[in-house]
mmCIF file of C-alpha atoms in Angstrom:
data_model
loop_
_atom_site.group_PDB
_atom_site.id
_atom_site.type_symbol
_atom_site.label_atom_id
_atom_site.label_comp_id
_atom_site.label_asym_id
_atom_site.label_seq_id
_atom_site.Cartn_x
_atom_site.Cartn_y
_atom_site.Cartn_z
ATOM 1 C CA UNK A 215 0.000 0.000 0.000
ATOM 2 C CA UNK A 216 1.164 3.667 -0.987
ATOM 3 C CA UNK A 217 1.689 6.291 1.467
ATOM 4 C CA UNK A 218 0.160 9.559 0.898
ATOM 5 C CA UNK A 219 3.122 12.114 0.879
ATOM 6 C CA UNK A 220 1.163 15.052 -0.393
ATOM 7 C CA UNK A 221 -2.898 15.635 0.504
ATOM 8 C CA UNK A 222 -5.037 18.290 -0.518
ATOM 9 C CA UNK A 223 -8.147 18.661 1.254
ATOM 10 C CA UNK A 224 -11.428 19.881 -0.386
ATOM 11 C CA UNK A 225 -11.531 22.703 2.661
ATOM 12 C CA UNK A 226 -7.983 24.000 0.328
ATOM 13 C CA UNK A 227 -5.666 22.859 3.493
ATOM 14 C CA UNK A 228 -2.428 20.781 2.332
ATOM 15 C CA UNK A 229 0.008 18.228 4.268
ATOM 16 C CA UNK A 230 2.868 17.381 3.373
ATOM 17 C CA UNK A 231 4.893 13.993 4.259
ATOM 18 C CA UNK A 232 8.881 14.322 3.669
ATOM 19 C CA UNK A 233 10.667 17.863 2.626
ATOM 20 C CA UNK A 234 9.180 20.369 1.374
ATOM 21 C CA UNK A 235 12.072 21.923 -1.272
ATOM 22 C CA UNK A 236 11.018 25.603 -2.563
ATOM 23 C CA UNK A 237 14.001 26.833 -4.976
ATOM 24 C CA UNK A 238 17.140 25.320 -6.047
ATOM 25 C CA UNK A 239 20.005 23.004 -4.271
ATOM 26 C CA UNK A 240 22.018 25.859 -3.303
ATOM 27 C CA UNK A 241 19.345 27.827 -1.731
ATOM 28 C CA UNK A 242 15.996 26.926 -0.537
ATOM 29 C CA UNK A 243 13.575 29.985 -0.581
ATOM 30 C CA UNK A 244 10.061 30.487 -0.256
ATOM 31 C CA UNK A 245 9.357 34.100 -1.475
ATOM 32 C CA UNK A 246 6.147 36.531 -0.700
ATOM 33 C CA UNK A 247 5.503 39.607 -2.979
ATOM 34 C CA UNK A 248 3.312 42.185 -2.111
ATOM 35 C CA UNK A 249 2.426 43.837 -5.800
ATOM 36 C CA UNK A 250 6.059 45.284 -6.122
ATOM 37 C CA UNK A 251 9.344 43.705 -7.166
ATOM 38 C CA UNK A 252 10.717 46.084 -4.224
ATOM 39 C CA UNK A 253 8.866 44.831 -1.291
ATOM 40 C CA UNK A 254 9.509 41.272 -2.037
ATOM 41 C CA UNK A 255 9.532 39.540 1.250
ATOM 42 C CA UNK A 256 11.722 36.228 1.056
ATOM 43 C CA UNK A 257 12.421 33.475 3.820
ATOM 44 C CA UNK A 258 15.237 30.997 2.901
ATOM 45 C CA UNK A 259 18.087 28.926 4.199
ATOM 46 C CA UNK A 260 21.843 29.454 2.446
ATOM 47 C CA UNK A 261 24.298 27.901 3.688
ATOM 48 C CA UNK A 262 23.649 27.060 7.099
ATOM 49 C CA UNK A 263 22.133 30.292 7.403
ATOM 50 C CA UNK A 264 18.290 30.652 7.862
ATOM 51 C CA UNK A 265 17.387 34.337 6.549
ATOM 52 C CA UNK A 266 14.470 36.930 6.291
ATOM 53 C CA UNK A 267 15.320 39.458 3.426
ATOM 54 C CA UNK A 268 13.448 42.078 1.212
ATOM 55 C CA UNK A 269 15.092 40.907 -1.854
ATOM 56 C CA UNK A 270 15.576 37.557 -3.926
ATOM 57 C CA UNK A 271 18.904 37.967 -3.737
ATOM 58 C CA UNK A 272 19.257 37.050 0.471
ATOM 59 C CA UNK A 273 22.653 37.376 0.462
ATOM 60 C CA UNK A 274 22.544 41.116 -0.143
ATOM 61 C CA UNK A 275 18.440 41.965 0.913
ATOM 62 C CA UNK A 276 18.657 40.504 4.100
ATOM 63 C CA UNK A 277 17.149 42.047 7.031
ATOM 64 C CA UNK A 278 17.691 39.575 9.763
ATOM 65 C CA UNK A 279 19.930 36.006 9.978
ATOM 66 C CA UNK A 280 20.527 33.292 12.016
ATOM 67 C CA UNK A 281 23.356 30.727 11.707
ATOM 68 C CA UNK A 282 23.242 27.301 11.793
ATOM 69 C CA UNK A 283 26.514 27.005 12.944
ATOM 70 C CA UNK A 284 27.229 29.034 15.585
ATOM 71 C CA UNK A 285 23.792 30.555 17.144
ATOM 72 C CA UNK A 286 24.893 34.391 16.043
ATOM 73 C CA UNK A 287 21.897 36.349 15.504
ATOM 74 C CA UNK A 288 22.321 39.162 12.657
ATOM 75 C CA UNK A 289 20.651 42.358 11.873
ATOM 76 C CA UNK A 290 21.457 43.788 8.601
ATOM 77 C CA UNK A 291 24.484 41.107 7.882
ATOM 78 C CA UNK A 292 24.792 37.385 6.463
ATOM 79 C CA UNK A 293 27.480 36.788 8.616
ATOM 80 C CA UNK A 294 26.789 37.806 11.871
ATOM 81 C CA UNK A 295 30.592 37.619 14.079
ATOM 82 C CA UNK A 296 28.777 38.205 17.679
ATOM 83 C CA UNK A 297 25.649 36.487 19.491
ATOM 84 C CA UNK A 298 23.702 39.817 18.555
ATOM 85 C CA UNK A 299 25.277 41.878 15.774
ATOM 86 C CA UNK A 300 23.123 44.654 14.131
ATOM 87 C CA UNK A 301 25.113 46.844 11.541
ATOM 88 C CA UNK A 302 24.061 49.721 9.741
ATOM 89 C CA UNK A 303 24.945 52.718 7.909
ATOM 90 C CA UNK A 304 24.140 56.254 8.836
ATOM 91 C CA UNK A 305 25.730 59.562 7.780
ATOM 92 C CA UNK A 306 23.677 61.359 10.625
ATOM 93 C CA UNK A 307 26.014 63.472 12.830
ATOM 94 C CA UNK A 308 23.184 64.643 15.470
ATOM 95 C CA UNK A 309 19.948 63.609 16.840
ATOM 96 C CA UNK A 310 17.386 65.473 15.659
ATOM 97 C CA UNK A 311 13.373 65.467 14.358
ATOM 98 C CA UNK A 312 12.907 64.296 18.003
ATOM 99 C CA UNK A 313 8.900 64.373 17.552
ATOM 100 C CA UNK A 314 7.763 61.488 20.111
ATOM 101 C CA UNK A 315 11.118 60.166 21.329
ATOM 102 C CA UNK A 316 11.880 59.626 17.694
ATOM 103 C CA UNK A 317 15.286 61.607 17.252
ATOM 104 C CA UNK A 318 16.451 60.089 14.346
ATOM 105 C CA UNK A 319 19.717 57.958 13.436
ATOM 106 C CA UNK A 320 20.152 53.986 14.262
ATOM 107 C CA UNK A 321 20.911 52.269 16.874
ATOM 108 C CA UNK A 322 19.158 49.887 19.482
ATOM 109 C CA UNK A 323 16.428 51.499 21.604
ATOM 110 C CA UNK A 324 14.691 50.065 24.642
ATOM 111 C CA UNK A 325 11.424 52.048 26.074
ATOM 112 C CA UNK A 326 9.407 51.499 28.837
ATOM 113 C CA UNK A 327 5.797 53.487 27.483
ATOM 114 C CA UNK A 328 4.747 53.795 31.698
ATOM 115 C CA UNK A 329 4.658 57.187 32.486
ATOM 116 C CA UNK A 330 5.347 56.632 36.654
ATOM 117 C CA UNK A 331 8.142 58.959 37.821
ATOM 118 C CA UNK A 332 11.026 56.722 39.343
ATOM 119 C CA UNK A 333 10.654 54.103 36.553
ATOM 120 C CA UNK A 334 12.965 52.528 34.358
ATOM 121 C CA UNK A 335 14.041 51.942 30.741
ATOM 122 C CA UNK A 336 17.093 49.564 31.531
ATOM 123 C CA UNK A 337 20.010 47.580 30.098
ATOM 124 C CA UNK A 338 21.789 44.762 31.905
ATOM 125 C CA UNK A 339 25.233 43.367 31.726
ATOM 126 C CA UNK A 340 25.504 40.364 33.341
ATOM 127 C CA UNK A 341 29.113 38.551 33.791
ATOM 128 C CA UNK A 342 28.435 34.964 35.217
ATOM 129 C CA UNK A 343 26.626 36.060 38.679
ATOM 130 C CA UNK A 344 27.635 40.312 38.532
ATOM 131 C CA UNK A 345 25.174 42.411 37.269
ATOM 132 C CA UNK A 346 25.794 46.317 36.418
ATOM 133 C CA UNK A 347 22.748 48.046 34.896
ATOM 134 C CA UNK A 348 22.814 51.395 32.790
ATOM 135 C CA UNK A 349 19.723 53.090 33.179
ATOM 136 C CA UNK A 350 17.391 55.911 32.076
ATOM 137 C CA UNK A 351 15.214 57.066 35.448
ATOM 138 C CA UNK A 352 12.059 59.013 34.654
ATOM 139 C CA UNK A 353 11.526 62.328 36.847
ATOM 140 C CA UNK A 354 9.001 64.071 35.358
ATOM 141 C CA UNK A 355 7.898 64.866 31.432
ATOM 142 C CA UNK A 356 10.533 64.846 29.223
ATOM 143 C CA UNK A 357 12.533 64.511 31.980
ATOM 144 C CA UNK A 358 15.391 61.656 32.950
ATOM 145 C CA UNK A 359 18.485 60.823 34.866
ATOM 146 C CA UNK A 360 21.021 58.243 33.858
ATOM 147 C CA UNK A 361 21.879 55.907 36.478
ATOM 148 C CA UNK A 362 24.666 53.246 37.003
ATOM 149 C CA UNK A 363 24.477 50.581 39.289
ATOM 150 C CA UNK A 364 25.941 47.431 40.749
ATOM 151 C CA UNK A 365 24.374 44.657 42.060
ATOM 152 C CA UNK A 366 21.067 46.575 42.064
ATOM 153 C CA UNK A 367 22.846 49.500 44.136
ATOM 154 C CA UNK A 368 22.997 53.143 42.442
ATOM 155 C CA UNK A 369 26.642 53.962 42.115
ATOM 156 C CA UNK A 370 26.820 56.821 39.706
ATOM 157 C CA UNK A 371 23.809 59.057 38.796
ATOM 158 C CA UNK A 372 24.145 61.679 36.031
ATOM 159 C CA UNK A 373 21.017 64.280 36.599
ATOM 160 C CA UNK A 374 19.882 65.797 33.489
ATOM 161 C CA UNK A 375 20.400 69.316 35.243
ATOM 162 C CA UNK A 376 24.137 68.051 34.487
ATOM 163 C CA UNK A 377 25.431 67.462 38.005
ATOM 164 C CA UNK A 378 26.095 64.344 39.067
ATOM 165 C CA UNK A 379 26.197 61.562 42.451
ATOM 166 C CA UNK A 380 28.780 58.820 42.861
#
């Protein structure tokens, strides 16, 4: 008796038995176009890469990629070197626009939207079992203090009226 590796259902559902190959040996992709040649959306493996890309071409579209081979997560690279590595390329010299907390160039933000005073939009390093934290302190509207602290305990505080605590 055969085995069904393929089964389309009346209801327009399909399984599939095996793998599913979209593309050529070198690169499987599936790709997703939304009326334009320039907002192709493509998801495909290269390499030992798996990648999500605007183009056809993954290797120079991509917007996001994650190796096979050693974990690295990438943002705007195929070959990403670190665990996170996000590059880009930005001729601004200055923040500006700032309409909404949007001030313009690229870079990695990280917002907490509660408006409490004393709350925190924070980054952690952690080394094994030490923990430092950078963060931005609300005090009032449009209105922060950058804070430095060690094991949870404020070392150095940077006020935005430019004088600081250690």
């Amino acid at each position: 008796a055969g085995v069904n590796k393929l089964r389309i259902e009346t209801s327009g559902n399909a399984t599939f038995a095996g793998n599913v190959t979209i593309g050529d040996n070198s690169a499987s992709e599936i790709f997703l176009a939304f009326n334009s040649s320039a907002t192709d959306f493509a998801l495909g493996a290269n390499g030992s890469n798996f990648m999500i890309g605007t183009s056809s071409d993954l290797d120079s579209g991509n917007l996001i990629t994650l190796s096979g081979i050693t974990g690295n997560f990438g943002i705007g690279t195929t070959s990403p070197y670190y665990k996170t590595d996000i590059r880009f390329t930005n001729t601004d010299t200055s923040l500006s626009g700032g309409g909404s907390g949007n001030w313009g160039s690229n870079g990695i933000r990280v917002e907490n939207t509660l408006n409490t005073v004393g709350t925190m939009a924070a980054i952690q390093l952690r080394n094994n079992d030490a923990d430092i934290h950078i963060a931005s302190i609300r005090r009032g509207t449009n209105d922060s203090d950058l804070g430095f602290f060690w094991e949870g305990v404020q070392k150095v505080l940077f006020e935005n009226t430019g004088s600081a605590t250690f």
